CSV table of C-alpha atoms in Angstrom, one decimal:
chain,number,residue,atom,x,y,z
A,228,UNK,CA,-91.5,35.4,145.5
A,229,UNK,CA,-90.1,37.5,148.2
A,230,UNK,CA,-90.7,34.9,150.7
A,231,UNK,CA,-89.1,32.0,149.0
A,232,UNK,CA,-85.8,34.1,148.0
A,233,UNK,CA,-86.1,34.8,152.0
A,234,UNK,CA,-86.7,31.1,152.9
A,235,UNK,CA,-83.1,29.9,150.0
A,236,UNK,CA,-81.0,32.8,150.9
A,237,UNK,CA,-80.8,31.8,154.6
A,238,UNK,CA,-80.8,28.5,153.6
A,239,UNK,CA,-77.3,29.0,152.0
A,240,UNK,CA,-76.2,31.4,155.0
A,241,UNK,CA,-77.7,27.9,157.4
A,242,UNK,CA,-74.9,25.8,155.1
A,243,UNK,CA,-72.1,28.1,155.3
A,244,UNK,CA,-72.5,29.0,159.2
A,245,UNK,CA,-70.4,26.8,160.8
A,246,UNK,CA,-70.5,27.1,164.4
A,247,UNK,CA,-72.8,30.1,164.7
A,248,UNK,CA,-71.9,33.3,166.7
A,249,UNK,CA,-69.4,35.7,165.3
A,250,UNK,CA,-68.4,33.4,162.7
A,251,UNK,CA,-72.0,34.2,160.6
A,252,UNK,CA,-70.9,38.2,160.6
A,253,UNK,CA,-69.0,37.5,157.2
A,254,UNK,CA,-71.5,35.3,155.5
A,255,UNK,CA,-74.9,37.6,156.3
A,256,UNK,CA,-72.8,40.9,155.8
A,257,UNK,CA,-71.8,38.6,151.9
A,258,UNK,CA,-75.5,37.6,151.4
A,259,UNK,CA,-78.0,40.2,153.1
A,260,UNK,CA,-75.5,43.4,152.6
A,261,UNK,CA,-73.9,42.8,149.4
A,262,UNK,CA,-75.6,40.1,147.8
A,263,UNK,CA,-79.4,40.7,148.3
A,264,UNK,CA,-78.8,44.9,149.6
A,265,UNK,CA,-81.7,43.7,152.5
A,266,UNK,CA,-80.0,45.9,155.1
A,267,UNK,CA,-77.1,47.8,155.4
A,268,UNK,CA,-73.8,46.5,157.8
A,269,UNK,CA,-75.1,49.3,160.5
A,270,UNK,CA,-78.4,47.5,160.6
A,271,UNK,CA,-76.9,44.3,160.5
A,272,UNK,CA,-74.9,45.1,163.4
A,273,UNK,CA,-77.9,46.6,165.2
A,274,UNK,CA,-79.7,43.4,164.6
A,275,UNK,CA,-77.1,41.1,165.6
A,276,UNK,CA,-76.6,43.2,168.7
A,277,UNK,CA,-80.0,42.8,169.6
A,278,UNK,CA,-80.0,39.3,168.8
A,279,UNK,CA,-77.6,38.0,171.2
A,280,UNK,CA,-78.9,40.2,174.3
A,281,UNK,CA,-82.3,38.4,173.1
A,282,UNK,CA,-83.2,34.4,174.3
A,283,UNK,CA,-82.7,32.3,171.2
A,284,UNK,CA,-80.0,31.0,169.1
A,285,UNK,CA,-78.5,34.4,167.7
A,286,UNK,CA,-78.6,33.0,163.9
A,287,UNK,CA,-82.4,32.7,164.6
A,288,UNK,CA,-83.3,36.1,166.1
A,289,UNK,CA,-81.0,37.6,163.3
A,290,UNK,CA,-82.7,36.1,160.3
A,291,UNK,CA,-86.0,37.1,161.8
A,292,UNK,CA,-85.6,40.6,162.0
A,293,UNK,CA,-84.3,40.6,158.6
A,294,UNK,CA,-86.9,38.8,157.1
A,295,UNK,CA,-89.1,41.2,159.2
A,296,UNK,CA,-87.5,44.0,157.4
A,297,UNK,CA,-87.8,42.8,154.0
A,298,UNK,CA,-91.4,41.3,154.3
A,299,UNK,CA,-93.2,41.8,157.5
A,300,UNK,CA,-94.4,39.2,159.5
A,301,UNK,CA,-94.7,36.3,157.0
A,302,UNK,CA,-91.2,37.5,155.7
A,303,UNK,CA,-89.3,36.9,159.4
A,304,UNK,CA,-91.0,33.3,159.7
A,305,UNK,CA,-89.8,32.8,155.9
A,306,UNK,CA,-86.2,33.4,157.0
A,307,UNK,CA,-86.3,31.6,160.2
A,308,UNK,CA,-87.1,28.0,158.3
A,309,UNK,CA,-84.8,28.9,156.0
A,310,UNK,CA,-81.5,29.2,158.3
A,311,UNK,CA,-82.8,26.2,160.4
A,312,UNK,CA,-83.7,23.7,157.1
A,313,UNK,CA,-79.7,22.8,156.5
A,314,UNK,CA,-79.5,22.1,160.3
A,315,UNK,CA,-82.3,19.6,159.9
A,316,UNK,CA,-81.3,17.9,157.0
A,317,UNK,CA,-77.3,17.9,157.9
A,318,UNK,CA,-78.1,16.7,161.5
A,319,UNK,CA,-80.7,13.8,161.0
A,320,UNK,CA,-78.6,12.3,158.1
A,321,UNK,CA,-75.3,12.2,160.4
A,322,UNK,CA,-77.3,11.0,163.8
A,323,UNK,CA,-78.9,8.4,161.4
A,324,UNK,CA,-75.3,7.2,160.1
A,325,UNK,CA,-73.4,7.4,163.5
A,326,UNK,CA,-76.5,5.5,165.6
A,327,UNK,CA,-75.3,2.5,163.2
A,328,UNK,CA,-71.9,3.1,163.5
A,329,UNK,CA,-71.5,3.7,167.8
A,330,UNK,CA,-70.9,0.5,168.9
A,331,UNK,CA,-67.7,0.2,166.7
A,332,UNK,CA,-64.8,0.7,169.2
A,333,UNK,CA,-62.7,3.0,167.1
A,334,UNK,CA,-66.2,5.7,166.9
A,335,UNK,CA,-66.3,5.3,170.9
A,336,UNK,CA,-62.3,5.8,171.1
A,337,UNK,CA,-62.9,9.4,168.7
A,338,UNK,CA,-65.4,10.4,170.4
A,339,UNK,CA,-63.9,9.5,174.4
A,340,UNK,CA,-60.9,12.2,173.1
A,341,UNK,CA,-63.9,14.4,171.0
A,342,UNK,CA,-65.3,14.9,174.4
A,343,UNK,CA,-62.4,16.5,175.5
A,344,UNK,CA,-61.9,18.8,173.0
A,345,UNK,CA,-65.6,19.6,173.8
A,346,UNK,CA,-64.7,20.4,177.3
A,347,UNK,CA,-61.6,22.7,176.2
A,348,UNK,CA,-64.2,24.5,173.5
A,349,UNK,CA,-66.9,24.9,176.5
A,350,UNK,CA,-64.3,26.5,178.9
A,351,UNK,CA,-63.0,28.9,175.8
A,352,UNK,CA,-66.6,30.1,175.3
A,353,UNK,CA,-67.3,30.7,178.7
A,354,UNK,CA,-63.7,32.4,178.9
A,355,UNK,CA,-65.0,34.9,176.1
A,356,UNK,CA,-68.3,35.8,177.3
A,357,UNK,CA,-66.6,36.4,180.8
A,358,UNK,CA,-65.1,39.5,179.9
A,359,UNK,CA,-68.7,41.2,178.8
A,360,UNK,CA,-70.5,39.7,181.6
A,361,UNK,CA,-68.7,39.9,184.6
A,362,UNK,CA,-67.4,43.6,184.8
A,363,UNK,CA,-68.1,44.3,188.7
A,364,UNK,CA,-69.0,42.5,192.1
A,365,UNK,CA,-72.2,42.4,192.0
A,366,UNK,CA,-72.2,40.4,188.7
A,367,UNK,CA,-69.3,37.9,190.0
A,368,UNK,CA,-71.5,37.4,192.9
A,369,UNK,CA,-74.1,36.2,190.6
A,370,UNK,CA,-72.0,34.0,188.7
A,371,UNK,CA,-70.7,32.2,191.4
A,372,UNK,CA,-74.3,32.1,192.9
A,373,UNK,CA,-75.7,30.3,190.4
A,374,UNK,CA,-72.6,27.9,189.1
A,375,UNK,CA,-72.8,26.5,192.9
A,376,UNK,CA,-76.5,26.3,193.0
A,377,UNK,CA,-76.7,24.6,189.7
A,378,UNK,CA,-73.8,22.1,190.8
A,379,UNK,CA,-74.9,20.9,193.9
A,380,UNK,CA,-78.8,21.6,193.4
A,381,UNK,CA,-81.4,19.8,190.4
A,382,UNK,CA,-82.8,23.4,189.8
A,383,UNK,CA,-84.3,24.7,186.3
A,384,UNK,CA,-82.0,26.8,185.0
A,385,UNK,CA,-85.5,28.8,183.7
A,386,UNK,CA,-85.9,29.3,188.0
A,387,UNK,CA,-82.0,30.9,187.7
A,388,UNK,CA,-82.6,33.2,184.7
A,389,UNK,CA,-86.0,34.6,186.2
A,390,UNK,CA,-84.3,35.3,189.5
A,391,UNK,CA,-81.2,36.7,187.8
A,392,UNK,CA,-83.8,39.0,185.3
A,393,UNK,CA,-85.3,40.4,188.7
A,394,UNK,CA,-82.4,40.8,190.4
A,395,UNK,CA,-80.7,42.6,187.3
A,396,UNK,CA,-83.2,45.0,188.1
A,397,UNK,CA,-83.0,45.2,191.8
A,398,UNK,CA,-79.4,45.8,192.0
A,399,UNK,CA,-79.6,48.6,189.5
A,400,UNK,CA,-82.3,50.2,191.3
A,401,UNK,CA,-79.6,50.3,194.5
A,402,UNK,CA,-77.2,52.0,192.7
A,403,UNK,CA,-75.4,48.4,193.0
A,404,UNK,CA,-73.9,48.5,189.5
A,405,UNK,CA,-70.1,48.7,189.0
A,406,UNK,CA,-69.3,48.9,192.1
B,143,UNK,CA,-97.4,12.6,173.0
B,144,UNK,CA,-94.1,12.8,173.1
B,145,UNK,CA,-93.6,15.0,170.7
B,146,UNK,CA,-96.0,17.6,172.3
B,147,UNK,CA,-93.5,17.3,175.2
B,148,UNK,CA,-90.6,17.9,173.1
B,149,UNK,CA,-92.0,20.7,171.4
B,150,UNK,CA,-93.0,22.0,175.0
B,151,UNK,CA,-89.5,21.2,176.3
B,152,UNK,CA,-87.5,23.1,173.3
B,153,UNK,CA,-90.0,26.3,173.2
B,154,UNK,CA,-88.9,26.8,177.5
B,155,UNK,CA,-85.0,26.1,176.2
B,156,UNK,CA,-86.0,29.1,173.1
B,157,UNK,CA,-87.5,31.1,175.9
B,158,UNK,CA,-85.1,31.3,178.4
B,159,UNK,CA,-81.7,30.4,176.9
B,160,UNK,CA,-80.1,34.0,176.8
B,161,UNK,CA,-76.6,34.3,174.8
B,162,UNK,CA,-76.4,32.2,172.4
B,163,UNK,CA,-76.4,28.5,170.7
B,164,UNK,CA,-74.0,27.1,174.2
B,165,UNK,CA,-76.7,28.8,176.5
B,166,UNK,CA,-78.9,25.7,175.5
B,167,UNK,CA,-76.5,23.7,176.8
B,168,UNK,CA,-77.8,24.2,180.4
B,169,UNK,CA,-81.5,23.2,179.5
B,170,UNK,CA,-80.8,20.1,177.1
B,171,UNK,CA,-78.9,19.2,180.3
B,172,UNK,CA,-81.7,19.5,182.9
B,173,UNK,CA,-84.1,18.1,180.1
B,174,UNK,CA,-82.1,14.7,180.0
B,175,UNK,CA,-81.8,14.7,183.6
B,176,UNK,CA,-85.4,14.8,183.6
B,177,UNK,CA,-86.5,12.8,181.1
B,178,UNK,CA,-84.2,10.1,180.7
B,179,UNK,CA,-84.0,10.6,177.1
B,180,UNK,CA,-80.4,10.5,176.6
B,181,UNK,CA,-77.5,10.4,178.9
B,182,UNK,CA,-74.9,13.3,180.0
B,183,UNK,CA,-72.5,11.2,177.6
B,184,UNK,CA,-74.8,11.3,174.4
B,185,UNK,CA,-75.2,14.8,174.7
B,186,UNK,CA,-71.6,15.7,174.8
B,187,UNK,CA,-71.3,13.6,171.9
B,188,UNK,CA,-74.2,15.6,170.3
B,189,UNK,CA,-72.3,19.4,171.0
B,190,UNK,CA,-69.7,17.8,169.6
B,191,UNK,CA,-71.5,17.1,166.1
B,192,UNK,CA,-73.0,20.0,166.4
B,193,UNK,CA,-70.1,22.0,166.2
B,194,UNK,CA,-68.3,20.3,163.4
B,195,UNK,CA,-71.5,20.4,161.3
B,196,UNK,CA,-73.0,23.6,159.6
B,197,UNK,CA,-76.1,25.5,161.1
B,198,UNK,CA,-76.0,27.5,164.1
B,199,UNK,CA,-74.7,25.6,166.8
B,200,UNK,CA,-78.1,25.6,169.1
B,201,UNK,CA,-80.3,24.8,166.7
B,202,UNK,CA,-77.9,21.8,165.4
B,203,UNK,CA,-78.2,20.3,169.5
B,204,UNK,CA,-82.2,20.9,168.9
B,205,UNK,CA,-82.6,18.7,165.9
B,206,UNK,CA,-80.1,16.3,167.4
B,207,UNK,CA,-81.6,15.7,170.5
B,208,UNK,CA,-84.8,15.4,168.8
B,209,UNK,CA,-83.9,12.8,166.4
B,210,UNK,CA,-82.6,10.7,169.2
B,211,UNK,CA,-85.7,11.2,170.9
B,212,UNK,CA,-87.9,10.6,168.8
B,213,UNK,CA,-86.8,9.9,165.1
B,214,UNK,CA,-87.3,12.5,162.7
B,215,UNK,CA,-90.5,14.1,163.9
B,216,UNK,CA,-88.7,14.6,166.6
B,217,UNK,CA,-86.0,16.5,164.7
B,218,UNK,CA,-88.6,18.7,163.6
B,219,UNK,CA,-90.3,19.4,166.2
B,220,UNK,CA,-87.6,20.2,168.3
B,221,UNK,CA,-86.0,22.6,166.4
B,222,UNK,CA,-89.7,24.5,165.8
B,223,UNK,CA,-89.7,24.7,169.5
B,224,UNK,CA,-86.8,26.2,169.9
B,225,UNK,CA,-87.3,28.7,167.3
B,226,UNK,CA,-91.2,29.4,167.9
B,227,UNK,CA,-90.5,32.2,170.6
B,228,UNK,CA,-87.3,33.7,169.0
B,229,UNK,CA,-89.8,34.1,165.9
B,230,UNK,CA,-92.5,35.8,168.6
B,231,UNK,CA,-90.5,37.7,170.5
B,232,UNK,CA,-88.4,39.2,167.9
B,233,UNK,CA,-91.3,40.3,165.5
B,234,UNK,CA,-92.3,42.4,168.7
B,235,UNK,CA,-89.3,44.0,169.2
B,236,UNK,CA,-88.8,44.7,165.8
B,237,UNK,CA,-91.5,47.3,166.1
B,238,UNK,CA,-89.8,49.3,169.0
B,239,UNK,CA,-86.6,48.3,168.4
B,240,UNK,CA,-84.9,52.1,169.1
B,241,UNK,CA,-86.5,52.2,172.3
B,242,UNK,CA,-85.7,48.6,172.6
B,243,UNK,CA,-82.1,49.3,172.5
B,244,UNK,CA,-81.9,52.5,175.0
B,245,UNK,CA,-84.6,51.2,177.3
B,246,UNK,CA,-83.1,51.2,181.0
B,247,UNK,CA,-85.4,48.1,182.4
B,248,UNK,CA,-84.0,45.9,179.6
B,249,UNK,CA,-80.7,46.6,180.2
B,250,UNK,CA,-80.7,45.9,184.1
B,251,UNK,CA,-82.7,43.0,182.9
B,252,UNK,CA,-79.8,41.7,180.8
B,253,UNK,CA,-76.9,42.8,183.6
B,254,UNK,CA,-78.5,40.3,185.6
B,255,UNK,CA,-78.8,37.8,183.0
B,256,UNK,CA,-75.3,37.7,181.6
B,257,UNK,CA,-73.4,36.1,184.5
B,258,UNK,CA,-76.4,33.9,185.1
B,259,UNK,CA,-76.0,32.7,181.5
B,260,UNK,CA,-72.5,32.2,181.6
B,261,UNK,CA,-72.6,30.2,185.4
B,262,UNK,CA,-75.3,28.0,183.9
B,263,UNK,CA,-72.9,26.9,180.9
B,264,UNK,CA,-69.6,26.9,183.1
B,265,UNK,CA,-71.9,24.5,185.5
B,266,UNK,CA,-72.8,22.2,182.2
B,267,UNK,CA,-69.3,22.4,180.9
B,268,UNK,CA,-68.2,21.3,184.6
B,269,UNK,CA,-70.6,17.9,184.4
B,270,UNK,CA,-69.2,17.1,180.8
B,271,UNK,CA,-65.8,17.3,182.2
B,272,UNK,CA,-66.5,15.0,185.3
B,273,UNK,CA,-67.5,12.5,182.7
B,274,UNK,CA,-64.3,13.1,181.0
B,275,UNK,CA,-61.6,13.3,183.2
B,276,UNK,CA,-62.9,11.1,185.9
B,277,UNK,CA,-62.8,7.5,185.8
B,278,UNK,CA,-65.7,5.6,186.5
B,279,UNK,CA,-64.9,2.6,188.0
B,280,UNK,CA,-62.1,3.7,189.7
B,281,UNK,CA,-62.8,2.3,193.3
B,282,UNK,CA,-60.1,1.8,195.5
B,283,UNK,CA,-57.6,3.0,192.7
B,284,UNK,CA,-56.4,5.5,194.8
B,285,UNK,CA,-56.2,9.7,193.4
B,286,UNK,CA,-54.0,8.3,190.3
B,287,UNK,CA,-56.4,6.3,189.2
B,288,UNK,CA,-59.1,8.0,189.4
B,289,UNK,CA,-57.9,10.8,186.5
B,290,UNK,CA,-58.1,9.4,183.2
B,291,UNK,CA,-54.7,10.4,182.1
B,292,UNK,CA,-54.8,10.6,178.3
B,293,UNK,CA,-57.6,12.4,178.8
B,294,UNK,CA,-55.9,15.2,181.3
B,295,UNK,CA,-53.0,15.3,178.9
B,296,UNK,CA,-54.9,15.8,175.2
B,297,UNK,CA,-57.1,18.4,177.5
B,298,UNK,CA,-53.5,20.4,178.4
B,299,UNK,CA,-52.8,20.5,174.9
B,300,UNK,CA,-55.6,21.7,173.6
B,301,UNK,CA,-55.6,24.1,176.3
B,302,UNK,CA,-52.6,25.6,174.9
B,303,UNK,CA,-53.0,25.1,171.4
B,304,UNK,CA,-56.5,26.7,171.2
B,305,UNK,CA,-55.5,29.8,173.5
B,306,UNK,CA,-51.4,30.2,173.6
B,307,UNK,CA,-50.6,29.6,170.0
B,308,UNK,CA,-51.9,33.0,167.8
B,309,UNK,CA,-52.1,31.2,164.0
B,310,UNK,CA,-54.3,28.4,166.1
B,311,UNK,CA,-56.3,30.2,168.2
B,312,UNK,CA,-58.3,31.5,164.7
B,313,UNK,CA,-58.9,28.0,163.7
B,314,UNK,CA,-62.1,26.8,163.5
B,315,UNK,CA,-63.8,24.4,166.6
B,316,UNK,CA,-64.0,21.4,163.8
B,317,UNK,CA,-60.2,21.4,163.1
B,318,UNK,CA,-59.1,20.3,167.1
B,319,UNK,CA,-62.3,18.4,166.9
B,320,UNK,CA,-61.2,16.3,163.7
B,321,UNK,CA,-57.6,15.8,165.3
B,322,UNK,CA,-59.2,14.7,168.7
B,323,UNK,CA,-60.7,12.2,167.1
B,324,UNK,CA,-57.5,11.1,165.5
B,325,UNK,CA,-55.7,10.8,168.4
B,326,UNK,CA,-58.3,8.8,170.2
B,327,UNK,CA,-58.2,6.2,167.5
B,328,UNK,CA,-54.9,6.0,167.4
B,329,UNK,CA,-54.1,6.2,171.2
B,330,UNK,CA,-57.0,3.9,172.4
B,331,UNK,CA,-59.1,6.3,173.8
C-alpha cells in the first residue's frame, strides 16, 4: 500500500514539475512535507542538496531518497517510477503528434525562433550555476579547459568528468583551492 | 538490439551527468554525434519540448530521444537508463548520508566536477547556437549574410527580457518559449 501511495504521490509531483530544478522545492515541500508528513523541509533540503551534487536528474535522486526513507529499498524504486511515469506518458503522446505535424512550414517557422529562446534559456542556466562553480582560478581554469577541448575535440564528456573528479582531488591535495 | 544500446547509452548519461536535467545535454549530444540517431537540430527541438512540458527536464530529453529512436520502447527504455544508477547510487548513499555530506574526498571530487559540468553544457549550448544564428548556405554572402538576422535580434530580446526586466525574469521557461513560437510564425522564421 505504502509503495503504490509512493509510486501516485510522485506521480502528481512528475505532472506539476515543470522544468525541474528549484521549481520542484514548492511542490515536494506541498506533497512530501505537508501533504504525506514523509520528511520534514530540513530533510527535504538535505536531500535535495545531496541530489544535485549527485549524477542524475535532481527530481530522480530526490524521490529516491524519499522513498528510501519511507520504505527502504523497494520504497525508493517505487518513487523513482512514479516521478518519471508523467514524463513518459506526456512526452511520447506530444513526439507522436508533432512527428506528423513537422513538415508543416508554420511548426518549422516556431520552432527556427523556439530554438533561440532555447539558446537564451541554455546561456541563463549556465549563467546561474556559474556563480557556485567557478569561485577561484583553479576552477576557471577548468572551465575553460574543458569548453575548448569539447569544441574543437569529439571527446566523451564521461573522459572530461573522470579527469575533472581526479583532478578535483589533486588540486585540493596542493592546497590549490581558492587561490 | 537497439534498445540494449539505448538503455546502455542512457545508464553512462545517468552515471556521469553531474548537476542536473541540462547536464544531459552534453551526452545526448555526443550520443547523436555518434550514432546518427537524430541531428543537433532535432535535439534542440527536443530541449525545447522538454522544457514546456511537465517532468523534470532530463528525464523529459530521455523519453524523447528514445521515442525518436526507437518508438515507444525506446521511450521506456531510455528513461530506465537514465534513472537505473541514480536509483543505485542514491540507495547507497542513503545509508551514510551524514558522512556523505562532511566527507572531504567527495567534496574535492565535486569542486572539480562543477566547472567541468557547466563547460560541457556552455560547449552544447555553443553548437545549438551555431545552428541558430549561422546560416547555412551562406557561401559567398559575405559576414552579413552569414548571421541570420531575425534570429540575432529575437535572441537580444530575450536576452533582455529574461535577465533585465525583474516581473519577467520569474516567468517560467514555457512562457518566452510559447511567444517564440509566435513570432516565428508570424515573422517567417
Amino acid at each position: 500500500m505504502k509503495l503504490l501511495s509512493l509510486f501516485l504521490s510522485f506521480a502528481r509531483v512528475g505532472v506539476l514539475t515543470f522544468g525541474g530544478g528549484y521549481a520542484m522545492i514548492p511542490i515536494l515541500e506541498r506533497e512530501i512535507v505537508d501533504r504525506q508528513g514523509w520528511a520534514s523541509s530540513e530533510e527535504l533540503m538535505d536531500y535535495y542538496a545531496v541530489g544535485q551534487c549527485t549524477p542524475g536528474v535532481i527530481a530522480v535522486n530526490t524521490a529516491t531518497f524519499i522513498g528510501y526513507k519511507v520504505a527502504g529499498n523497494l520504497g525508493g524504486v517505487a518513487a523513482t517510477l512514479g516521478v518519471v511515469f508523467p514524463s513518459l506518458v506526456i512526452i511520447t503522446l506530444i513526439a507522436g503528434i508533432l512527428t506528423n505535424f513537422a513538415d508543416i512550414p508554420a511548426v518549422k517557422s516556431a520552432f527556427s525562433a523556439i530554438r533561440v529562446c532555447v539558446c537564451v534559456l541554455i546561456f541563463n542556466a549556465v549563467l546561474k550555476l556559474w556563480k557556485s562553480a567557478v569561485k577561484d582560478r583553479p576552477a576557471l581554469v577548468i572551465f575553460i579547459l574543458v569548453l575548448g577541448l569539447s569544441m574543437f575535440f569529439n571527446i566523451s564528456p564521461v573522459v572530461f568528468v573522470l579527469f575533472c573528479g581526479a583532478a578535483g582531488i589533486a588540486l585540493t591535495r596542493l592546497g590549490l583551492r581558492g587561490k | 538490439m537497439i534498445l540494449l544500446r539505448l538503455f546502455w547509452e542512457f545508464f553512462k548519461t545517468g552515471l556521469f551527468a553531474v548537476g542536473g536535467g541540462m547536464a544531459t545535454l552534453p551526452f545526448l549530444r555526443d550520443i547523436g554525434i555518434r550514432t546518427g540517431w537524430f541531428t543537433q537540430q532535432k535535439l534542440a527541438d527536443m530541449i525545447a519540448v522538454s522544457e514546456s512540458t511537465p517532468g523534470p527536464i532530463g528525464v523529459n530529453m530521455a523519453t524523447y530521444v528514445g521515442f525518436e529512436t526507437a518508438g515507444v520502447p525506446g521511450a521506456v527504455v531510455a528513461t530506465l537508463g537514465l534513472i537505473c544508477p541514480s536509483i543505485i547510487i542514491i540507495l547507497l548513499i542513503a545509508r551514510v548520508l551524514k558522512q556523505f555530506r562532511s566527507n572531504q574526498t567527495v567534496d574535492a571530487v565535486f569542486y572539480g566536477l562543477r566547472p567541468c559540468s557547466i563547460a560541457l553544457i556552455a560547449a552544447a549550448g555553443l553548437m545549438v547556437a551555431k545552428l541558430t544564428f549561422l546560416n547555412s548556405d551562406s557561401a559567398g554572402a559575405g559576414i552579413a549574410g552569414l548571421l541570420n538576422w531575425k534570429a540575432v535580434l529575437l535572441g537580444a530580446v530575450l536576452l533582455v527580457l529574461t535577465r533585465r526586466i525583474k516581473p519577467l525574469k520569474k516567468l517560467h521557461p514555457v512562457v518566452f518559449i510559447a511567444a517564440s513560437a509566435v513570432v516565428g510564425i508570424v515573422f517567417a522564421f
